[in-house]
mmCIF file of N, CA and C in Angstrom:
data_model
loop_
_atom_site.group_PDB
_atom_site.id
_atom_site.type_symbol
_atom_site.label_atom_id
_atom_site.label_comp_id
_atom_site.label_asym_id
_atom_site.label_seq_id
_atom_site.Cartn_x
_atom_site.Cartn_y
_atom_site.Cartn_z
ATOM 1 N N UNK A 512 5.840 -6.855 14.386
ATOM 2 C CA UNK A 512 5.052 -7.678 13.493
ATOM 3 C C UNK A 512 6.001 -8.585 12.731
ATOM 4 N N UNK A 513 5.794 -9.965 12.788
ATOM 5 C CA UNK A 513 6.665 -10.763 12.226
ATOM 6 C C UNK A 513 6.119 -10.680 10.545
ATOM 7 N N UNK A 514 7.309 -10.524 9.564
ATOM 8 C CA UNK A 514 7.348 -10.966 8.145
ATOM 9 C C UNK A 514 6.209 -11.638 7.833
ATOM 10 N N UNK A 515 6.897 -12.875 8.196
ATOM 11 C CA UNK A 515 5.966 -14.440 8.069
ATOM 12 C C UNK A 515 4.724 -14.264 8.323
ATOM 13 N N UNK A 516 4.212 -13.908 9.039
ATOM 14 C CA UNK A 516 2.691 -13.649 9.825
ATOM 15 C C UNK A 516 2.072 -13.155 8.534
ATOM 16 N N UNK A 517 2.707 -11.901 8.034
ATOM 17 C CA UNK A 517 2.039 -11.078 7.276
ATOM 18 C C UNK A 517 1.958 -11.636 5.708
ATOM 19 N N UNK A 518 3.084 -12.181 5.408
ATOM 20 C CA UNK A 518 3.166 -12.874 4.271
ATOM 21 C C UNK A 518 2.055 -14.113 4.163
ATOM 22 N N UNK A 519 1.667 -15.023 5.361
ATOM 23 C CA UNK A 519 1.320 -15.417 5.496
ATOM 24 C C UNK A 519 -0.694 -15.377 5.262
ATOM 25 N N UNK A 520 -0.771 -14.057 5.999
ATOM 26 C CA UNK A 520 -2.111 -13.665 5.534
ATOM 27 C C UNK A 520 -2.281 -13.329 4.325
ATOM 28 N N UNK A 521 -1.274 -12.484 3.814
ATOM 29 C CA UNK A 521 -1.324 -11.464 2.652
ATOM 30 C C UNK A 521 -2.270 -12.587 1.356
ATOM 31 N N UNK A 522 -1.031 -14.013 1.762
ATOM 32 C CA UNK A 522 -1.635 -15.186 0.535
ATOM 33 C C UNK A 522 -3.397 -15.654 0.504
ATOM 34 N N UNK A 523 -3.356 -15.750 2.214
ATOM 35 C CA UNK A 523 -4.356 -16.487 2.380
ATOM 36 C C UNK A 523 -5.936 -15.550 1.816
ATOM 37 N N UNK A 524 -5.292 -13.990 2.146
ATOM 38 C CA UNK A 524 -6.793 -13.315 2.001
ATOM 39 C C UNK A 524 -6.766 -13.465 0.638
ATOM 40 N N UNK A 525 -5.515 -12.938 -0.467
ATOM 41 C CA UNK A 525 -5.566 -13.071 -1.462
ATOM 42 C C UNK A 525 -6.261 -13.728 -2.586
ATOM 43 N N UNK A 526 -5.519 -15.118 -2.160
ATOM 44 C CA UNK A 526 -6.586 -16.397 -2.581
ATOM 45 C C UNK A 526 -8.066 -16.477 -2.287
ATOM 46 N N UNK A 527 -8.381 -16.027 -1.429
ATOM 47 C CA UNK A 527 -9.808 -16.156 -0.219
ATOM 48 C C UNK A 527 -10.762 -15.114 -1.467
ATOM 49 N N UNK A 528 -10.006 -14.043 -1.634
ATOM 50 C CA UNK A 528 -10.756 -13.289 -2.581
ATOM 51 C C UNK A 528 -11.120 -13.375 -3.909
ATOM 52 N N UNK A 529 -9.473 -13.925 -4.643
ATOM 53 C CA UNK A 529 -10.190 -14.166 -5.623
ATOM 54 C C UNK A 529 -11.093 -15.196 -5.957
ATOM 55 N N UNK A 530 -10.905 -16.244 -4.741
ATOM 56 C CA UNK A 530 -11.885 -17.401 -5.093
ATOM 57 C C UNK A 530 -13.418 -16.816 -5.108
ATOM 58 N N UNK A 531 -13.796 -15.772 -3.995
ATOM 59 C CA UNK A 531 -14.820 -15.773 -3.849
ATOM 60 C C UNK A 531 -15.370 -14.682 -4.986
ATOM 61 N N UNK A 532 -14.476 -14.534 -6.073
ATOM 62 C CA UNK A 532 -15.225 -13.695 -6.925
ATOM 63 C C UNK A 532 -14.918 -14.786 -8.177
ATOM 64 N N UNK A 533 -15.043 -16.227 -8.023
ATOM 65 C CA UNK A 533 -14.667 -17.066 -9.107
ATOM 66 C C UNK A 533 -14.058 -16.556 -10.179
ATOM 67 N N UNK A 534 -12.776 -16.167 -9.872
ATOM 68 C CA UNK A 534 -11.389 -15.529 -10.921
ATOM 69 C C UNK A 534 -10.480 -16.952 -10.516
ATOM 70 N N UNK A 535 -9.921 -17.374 -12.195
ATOM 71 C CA UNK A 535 -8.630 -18.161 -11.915
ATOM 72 C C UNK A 535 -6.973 -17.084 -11.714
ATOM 73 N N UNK A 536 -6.151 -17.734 -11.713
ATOM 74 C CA UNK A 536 -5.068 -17.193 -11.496
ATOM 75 C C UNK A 536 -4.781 -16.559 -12.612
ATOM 76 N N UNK A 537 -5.183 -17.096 -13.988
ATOM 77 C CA UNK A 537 -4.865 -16.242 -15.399
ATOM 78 C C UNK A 537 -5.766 -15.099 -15.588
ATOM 79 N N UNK A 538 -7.224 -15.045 -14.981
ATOM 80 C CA UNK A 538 -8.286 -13.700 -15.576
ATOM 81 C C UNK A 538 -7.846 -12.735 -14.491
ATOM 82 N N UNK A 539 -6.705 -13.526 -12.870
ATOM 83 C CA UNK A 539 -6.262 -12.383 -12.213
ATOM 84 C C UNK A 539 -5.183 -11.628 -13.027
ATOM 85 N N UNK A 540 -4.435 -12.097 -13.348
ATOM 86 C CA UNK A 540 -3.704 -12.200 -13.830
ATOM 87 C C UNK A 540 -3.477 -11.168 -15.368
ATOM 88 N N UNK A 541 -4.671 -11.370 -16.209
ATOM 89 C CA UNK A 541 -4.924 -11.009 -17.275
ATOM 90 C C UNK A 541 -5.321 -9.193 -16.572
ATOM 91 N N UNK A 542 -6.603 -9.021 -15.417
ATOM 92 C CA UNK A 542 -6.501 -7.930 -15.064
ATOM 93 C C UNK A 542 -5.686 -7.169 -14.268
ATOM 94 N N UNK A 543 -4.906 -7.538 -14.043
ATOM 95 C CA UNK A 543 -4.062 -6.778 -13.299
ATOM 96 C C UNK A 543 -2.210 -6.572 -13.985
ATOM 97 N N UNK A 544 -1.855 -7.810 -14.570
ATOM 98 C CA UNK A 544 -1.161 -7.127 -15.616
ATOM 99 C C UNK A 544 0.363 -8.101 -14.641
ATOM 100 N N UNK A 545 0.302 -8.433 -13.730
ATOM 101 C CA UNK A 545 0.923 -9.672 -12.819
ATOM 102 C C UNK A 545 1.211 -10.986 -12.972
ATOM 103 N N UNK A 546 1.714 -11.434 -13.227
ATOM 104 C CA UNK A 546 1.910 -13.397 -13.673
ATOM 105 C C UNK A 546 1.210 -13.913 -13.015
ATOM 106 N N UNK A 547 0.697 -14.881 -13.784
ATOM 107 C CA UNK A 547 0.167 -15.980 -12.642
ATOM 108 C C UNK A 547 1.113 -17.070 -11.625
ATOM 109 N N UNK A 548 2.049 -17.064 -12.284
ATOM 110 C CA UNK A 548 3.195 -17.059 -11.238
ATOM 111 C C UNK A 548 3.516 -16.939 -10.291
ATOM 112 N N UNK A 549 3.567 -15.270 -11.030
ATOM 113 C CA UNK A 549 3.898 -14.802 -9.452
ATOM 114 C C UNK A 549 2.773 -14.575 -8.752
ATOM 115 N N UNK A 550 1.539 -14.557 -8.813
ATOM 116 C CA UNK A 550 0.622 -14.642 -8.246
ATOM 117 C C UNK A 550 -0.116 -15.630 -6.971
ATOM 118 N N UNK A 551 0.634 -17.162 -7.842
ATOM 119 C CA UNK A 551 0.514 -18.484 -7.227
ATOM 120 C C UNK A 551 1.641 -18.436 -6.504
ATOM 121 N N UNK A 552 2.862 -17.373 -6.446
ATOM 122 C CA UNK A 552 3.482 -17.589 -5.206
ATOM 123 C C UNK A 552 3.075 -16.761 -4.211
ATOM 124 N N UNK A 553 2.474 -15.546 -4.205
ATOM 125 C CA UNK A 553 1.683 -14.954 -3.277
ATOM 126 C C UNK A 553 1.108 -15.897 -2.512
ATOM 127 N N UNK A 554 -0.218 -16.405 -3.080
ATOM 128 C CA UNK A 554 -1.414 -17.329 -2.748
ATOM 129 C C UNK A 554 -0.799 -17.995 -1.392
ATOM 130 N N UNK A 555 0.735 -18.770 -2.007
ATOM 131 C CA UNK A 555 1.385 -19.601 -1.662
ATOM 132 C C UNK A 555 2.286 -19.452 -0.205
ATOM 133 N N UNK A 556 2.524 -18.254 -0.082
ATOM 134 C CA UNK A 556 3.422 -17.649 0.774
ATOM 135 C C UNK A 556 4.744 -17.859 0.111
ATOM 136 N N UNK A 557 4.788 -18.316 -0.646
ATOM 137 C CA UNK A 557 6.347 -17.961 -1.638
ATOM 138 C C UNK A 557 7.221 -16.722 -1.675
ATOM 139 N N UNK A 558 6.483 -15.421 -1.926
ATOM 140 C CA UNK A 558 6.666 -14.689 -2.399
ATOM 141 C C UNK A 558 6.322 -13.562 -0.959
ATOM 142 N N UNK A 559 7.149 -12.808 -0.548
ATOM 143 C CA UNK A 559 6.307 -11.356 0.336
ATOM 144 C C UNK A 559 5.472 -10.929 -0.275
ATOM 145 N N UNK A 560 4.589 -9.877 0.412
ATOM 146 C CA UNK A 560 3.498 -9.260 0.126
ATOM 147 C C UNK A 560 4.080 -8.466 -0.809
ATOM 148 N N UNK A 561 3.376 -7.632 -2.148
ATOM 149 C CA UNK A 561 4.257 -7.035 -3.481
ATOM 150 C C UNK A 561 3.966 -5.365 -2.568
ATOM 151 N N UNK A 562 5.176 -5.269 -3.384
ATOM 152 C CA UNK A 562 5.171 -3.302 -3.880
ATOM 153 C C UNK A 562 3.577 -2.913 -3.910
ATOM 154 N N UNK A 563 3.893 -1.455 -3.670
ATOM 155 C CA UNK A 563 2.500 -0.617 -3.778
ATOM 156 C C UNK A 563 1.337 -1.084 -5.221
ATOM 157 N N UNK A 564 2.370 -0.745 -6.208
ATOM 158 C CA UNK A 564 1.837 -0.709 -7.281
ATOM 159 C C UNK A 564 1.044 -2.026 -7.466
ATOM 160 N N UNK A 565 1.717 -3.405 -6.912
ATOM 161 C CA UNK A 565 0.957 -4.157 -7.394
ATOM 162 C C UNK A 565 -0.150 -4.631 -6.307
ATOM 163 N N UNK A 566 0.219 -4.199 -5.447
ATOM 164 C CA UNK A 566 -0.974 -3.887 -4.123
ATOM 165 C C UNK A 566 -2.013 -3.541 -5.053
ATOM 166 N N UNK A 567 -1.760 -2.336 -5.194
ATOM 167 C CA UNK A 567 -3.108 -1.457 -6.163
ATOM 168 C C UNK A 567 -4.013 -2.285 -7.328
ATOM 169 N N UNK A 568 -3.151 -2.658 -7.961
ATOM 170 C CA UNK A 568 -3.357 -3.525 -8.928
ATOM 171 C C UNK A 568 -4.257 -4.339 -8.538
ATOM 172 N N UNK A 569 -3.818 -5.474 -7.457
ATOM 173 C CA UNK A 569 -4.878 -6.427 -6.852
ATOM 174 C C UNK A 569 -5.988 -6.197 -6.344
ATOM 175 N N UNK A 570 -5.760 -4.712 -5.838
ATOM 176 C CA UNK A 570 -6.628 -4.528 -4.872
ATOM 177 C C UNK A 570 -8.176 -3.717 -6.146
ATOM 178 N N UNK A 571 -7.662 -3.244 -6.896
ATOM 179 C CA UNK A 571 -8.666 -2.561 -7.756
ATOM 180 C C UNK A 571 -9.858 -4.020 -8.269
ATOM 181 N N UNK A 572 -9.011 -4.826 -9.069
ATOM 182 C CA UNK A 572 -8.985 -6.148 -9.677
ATOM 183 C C UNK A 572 -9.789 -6.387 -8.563
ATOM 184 N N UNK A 573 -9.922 -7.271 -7.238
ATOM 185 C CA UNK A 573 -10.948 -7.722 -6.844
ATOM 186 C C UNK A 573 -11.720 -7.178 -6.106
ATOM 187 N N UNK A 574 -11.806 -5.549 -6.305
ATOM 188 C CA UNK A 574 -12.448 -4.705 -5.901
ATOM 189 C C UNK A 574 -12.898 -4.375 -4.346
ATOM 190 N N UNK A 575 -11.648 -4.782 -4.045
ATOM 191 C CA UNK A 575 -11.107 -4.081 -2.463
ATOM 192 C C UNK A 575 -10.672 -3.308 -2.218
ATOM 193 N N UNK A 576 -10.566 -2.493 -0.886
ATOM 194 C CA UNK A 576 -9.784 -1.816 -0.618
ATOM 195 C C UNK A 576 -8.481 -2.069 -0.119
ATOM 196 N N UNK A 577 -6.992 -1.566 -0.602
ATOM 197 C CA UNK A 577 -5.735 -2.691 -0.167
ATOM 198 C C UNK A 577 -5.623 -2.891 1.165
ATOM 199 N N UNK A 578 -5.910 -2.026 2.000
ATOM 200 C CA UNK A 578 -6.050 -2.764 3.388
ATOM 201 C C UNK A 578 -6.976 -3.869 4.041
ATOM 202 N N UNK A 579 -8.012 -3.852 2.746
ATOM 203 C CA UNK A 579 -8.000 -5.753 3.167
ATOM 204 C C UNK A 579 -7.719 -6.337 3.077
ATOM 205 N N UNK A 580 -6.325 -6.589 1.197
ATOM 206 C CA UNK A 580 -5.431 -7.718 1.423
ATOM 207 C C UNK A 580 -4.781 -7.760 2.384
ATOM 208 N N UNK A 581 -3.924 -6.570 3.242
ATOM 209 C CA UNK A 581 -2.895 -6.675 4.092
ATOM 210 C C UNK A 581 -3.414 -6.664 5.591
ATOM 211 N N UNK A 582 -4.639 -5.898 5.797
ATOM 212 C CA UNK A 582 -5.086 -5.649 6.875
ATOM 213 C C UNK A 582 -5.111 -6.274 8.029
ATOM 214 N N UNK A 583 -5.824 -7.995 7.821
ATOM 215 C CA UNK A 583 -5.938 -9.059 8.736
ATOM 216 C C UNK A 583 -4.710 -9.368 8.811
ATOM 217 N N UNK A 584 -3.675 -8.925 9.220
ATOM 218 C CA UNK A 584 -2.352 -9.327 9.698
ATOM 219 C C UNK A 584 -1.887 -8.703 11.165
ATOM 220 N N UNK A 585 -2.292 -7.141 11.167
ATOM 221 C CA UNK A 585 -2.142 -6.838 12.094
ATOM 222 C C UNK A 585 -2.375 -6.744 13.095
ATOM 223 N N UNK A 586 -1.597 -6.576 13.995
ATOM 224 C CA UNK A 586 -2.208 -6.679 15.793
ATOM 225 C C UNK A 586 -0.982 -5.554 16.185
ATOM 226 N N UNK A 587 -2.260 -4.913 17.145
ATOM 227 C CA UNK A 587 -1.263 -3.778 17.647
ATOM 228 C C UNK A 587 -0.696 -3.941 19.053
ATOM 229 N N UNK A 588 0.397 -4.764 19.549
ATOM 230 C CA UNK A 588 0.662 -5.077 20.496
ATOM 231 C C UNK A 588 1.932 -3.985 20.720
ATOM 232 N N UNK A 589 2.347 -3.957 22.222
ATOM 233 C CA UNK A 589 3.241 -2.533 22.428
ATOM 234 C C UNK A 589 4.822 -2.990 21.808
ATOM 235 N N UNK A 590 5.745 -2.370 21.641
ATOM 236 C CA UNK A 590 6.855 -2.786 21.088
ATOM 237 C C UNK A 590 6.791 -3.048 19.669
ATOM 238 N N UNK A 591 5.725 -3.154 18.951
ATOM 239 C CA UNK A 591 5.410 -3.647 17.411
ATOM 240 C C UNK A 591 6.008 -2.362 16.778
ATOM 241 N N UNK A 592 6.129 -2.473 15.712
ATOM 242 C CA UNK A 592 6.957 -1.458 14.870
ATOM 243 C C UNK A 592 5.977 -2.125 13.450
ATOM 244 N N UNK A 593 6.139 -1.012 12.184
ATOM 245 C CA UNK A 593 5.342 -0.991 11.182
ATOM 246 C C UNK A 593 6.119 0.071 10.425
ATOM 247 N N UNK A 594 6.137 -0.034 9.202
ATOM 248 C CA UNK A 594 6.208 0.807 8.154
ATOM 249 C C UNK A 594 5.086 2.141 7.733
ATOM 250 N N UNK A 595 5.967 3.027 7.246
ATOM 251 C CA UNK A 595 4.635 4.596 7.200
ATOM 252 C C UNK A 595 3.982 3.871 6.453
ATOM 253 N N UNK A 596 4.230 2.799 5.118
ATOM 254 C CA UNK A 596 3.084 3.039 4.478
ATOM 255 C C UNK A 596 2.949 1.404 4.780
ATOM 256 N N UNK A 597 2.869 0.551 5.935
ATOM 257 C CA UNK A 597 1.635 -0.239 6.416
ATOM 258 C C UNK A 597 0.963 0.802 7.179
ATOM 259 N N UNK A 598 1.383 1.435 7.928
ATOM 260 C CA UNK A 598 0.398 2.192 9.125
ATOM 261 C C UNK A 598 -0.777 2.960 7.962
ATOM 262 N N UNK A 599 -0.184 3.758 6.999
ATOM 263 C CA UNK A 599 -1.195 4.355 6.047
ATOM 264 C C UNK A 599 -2.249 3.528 5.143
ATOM 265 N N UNK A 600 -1.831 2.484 4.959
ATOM 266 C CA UNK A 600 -2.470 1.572 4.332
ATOM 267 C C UNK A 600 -3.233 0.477 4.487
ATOM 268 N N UNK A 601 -2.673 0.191 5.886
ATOM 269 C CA UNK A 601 -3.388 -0.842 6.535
ATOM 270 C C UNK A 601 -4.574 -0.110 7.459
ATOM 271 N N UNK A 602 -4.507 0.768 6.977
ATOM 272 C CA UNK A 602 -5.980 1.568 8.100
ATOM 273 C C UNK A 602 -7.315 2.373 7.263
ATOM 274 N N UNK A 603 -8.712 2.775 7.820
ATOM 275 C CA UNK A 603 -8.976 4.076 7.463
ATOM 276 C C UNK A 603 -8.555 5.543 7.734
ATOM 277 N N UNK A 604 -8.183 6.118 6.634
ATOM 278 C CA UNK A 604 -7.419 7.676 7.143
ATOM 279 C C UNK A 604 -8.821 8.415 7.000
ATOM 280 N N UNK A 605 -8.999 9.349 8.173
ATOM 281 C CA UNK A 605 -10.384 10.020 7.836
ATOM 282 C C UNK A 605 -10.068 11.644 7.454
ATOM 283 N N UNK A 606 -10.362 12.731 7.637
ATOM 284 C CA UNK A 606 -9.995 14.130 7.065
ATOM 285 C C UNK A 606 -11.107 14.436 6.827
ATOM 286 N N UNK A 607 -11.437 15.351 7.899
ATOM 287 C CA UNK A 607 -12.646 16.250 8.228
ATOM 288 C C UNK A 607 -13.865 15.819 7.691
ATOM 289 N N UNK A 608 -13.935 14.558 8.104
ATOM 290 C CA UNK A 608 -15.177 13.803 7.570
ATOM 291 C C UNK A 608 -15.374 12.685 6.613
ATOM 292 N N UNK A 609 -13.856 12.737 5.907
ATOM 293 C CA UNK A 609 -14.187 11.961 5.120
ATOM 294 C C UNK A 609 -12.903 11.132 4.797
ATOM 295 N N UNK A 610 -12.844 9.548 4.220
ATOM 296 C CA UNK A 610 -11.737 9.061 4.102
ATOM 297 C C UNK A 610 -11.175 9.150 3.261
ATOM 298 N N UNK A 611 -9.886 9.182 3.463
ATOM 299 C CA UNK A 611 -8.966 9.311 1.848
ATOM 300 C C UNK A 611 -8.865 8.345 1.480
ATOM 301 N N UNK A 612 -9.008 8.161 0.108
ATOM 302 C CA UNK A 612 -8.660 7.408 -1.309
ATOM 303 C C UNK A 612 -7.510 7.156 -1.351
ATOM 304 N N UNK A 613 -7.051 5.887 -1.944
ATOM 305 C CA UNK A 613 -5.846 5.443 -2.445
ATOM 306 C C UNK A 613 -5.148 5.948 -2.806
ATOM 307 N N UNK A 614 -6.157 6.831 -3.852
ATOM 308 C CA UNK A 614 -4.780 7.776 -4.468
ATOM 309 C C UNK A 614 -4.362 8.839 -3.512
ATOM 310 N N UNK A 615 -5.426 9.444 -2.429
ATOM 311 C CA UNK A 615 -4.430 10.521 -1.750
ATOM 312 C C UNK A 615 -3.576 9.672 -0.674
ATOM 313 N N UNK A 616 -3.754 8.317 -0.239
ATOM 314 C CA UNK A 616 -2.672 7.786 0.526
ATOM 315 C C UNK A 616 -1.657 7.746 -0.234
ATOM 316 N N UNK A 617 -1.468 7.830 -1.520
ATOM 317 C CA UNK A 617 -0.142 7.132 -2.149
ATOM 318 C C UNK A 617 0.309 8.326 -2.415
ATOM 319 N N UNK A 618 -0.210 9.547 -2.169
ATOM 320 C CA UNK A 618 0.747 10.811 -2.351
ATOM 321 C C UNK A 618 0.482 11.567 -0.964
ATOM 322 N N UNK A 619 0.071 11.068 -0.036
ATOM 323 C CA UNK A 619 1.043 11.672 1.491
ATOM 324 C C UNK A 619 1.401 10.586 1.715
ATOM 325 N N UNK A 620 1.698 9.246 1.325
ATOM 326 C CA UNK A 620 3.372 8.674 1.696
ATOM 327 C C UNK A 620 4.422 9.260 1.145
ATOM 328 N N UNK A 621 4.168 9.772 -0.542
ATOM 329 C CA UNK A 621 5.119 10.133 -0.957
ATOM 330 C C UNK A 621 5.730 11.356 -0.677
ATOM 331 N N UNK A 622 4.771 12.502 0.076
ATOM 332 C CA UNK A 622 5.136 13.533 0.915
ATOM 333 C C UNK A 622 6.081 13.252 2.141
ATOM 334 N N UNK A 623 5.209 12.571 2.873
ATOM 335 C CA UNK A 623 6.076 12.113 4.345
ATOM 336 C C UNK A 623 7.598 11.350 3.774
ATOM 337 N N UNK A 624 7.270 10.820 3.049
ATOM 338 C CA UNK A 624 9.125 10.107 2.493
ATOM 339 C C UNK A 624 9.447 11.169 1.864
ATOM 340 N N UNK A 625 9.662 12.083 1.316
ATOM 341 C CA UNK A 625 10.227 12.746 0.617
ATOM 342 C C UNK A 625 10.863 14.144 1.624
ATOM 343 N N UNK A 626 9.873 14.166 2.471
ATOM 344 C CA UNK A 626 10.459 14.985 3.641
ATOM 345 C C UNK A 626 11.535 14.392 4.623
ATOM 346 N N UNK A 627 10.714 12.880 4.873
ATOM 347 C CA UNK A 627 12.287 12.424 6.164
ATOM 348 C C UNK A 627 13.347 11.897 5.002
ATOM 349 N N UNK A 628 13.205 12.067 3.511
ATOM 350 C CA UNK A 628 14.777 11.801 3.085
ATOM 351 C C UNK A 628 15.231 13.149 2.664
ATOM 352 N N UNK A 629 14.626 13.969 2.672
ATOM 353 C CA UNK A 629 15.108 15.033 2.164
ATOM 354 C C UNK A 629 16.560 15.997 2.489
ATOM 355 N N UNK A 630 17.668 16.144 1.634
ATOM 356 C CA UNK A 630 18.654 16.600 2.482
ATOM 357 C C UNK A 630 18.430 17.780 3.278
ATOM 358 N N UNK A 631 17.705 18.471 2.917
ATOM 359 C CA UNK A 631 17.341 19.698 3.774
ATOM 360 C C UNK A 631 18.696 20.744 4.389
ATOM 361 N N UNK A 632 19.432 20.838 3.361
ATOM 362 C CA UNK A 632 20.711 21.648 3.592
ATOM 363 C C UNK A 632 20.097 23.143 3.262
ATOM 364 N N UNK A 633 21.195 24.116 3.574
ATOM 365 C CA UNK A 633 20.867 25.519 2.975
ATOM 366 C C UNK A 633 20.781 25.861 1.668
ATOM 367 N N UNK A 634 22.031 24.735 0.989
ATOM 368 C CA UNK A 634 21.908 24.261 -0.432
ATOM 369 C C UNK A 634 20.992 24.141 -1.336
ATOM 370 N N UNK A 635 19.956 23.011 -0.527
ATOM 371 C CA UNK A 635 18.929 22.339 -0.954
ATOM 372 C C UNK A 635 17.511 22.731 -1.105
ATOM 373 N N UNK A 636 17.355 23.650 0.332
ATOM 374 C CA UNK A 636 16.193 24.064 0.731
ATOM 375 C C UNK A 636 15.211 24.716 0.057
ATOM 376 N N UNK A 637 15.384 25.181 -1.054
ATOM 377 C CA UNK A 637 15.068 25.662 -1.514
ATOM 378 C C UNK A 637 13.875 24.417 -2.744
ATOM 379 N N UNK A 638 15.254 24.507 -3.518
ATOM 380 C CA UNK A 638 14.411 22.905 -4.354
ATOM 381 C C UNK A 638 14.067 21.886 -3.367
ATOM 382 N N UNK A 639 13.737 21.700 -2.354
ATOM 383 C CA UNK A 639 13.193 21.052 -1.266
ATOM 384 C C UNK A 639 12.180 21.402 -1.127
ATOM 385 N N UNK A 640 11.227 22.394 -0.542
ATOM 386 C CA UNK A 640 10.261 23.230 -0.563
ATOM 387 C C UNK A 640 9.516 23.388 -2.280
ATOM 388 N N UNK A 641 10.484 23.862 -2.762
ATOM 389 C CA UNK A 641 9.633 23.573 -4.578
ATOM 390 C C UNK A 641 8.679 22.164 -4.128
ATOM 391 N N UNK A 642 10.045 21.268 -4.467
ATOM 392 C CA UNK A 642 9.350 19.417 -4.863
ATOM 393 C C UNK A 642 8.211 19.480 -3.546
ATOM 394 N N UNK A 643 8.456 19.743 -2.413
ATOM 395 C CA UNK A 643 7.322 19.305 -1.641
ATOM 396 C C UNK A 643 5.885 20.515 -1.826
ATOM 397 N N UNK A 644 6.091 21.647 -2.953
ATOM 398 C CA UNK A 644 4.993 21.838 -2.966
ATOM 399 C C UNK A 644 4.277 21.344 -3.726
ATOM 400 N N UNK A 645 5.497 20.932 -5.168
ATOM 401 C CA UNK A 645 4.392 20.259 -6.115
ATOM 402 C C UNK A 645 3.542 19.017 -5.674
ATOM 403 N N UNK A 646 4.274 18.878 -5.063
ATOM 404 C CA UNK A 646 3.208 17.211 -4.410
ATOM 405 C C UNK A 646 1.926 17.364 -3.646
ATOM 406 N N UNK A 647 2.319 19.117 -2.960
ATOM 407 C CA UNK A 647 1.075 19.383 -2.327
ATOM 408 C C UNK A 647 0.075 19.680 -3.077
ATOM 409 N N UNK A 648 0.329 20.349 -4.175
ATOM 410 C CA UNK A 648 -0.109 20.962 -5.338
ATOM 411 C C UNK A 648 -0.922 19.862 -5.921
ATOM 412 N N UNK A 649 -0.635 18.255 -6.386
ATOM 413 C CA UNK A 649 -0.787 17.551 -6.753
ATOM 414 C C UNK A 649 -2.192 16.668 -6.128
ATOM 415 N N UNK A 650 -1.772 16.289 -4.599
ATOM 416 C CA UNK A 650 -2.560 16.078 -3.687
ATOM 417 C C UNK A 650 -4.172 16.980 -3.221
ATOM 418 N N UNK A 651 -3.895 18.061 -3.406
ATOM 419 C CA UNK A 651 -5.167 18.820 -3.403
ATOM 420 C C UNK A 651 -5.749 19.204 -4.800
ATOM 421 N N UNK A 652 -5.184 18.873 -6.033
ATOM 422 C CA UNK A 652 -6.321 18.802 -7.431
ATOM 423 C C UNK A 652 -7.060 17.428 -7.006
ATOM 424 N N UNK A 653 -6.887 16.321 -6.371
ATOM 425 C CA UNK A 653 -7.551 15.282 -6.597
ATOM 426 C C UNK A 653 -9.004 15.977 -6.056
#
């Protein structure tokens, strides 16, 4: 998946949305807690697609789900490569019926990363297993 492509949509849906919920760049701006700035370089393709957080941000604000800002970018052609958390994010995750929420995507990415960085020595293993239960721990109060 080329950068550009994606950066490219990321602006266009962006804009596409907030227009169609007649928001300027400042009441986006004002709700989500983001510059209009930097916002108008999104729009713009200036700027890559942002961090999670401000994914979220946007995505609450014009009351999407974030894989529709990012979504229309992808194409799954063979050889393509993707990030865990486009593949998690740019999709529906389902679980025994039902789809997970934002918030449980944003804490089994932070599971799955926390496991493939994990040193996982004899050292470690221990407080390794702790941290990855609290997260499990965390993930199933939602």
């Amino acid at each position: 998946m080329k950068k550009e492509q994606m950066s490219d949509d990321f602006g266009k849906m962006l804009k596409k949305l907030r227009e169609e919920r007649g928001m300027s760049l400042g009441k986006l701006s004002e709700l989500t807690g983001i510059s209009a700035s930097y916002l108008n370089r999104l729009e713009r393709s200036k700027r890559k697609s942002p961090g999670f957080p401000k994914l979220m941000a946007l995505a609450e604000a014009l009351k999407v789900e974030p894989w529709t800002l990012v979504g229309s970018s992808l194409s799954w052609d063979k050889g393509e490569t993707m990030s865990i958390k486009e593949l998690i994010f740019n999709h529906q995750i389902q679980h025994n019926g039902n789809l997970l929420t934002a918030e449980e995507k944003e804490l089994l990415l932070e599971i799955i990363e926390f496991i493939l960085d994990a040193e996982w020595s004899k050292e470690s293993i221990l407080s390794d297993l702790q941290e990855i239960g609290e997260m499990i721990s965390e993930i199933k109060e939602l």
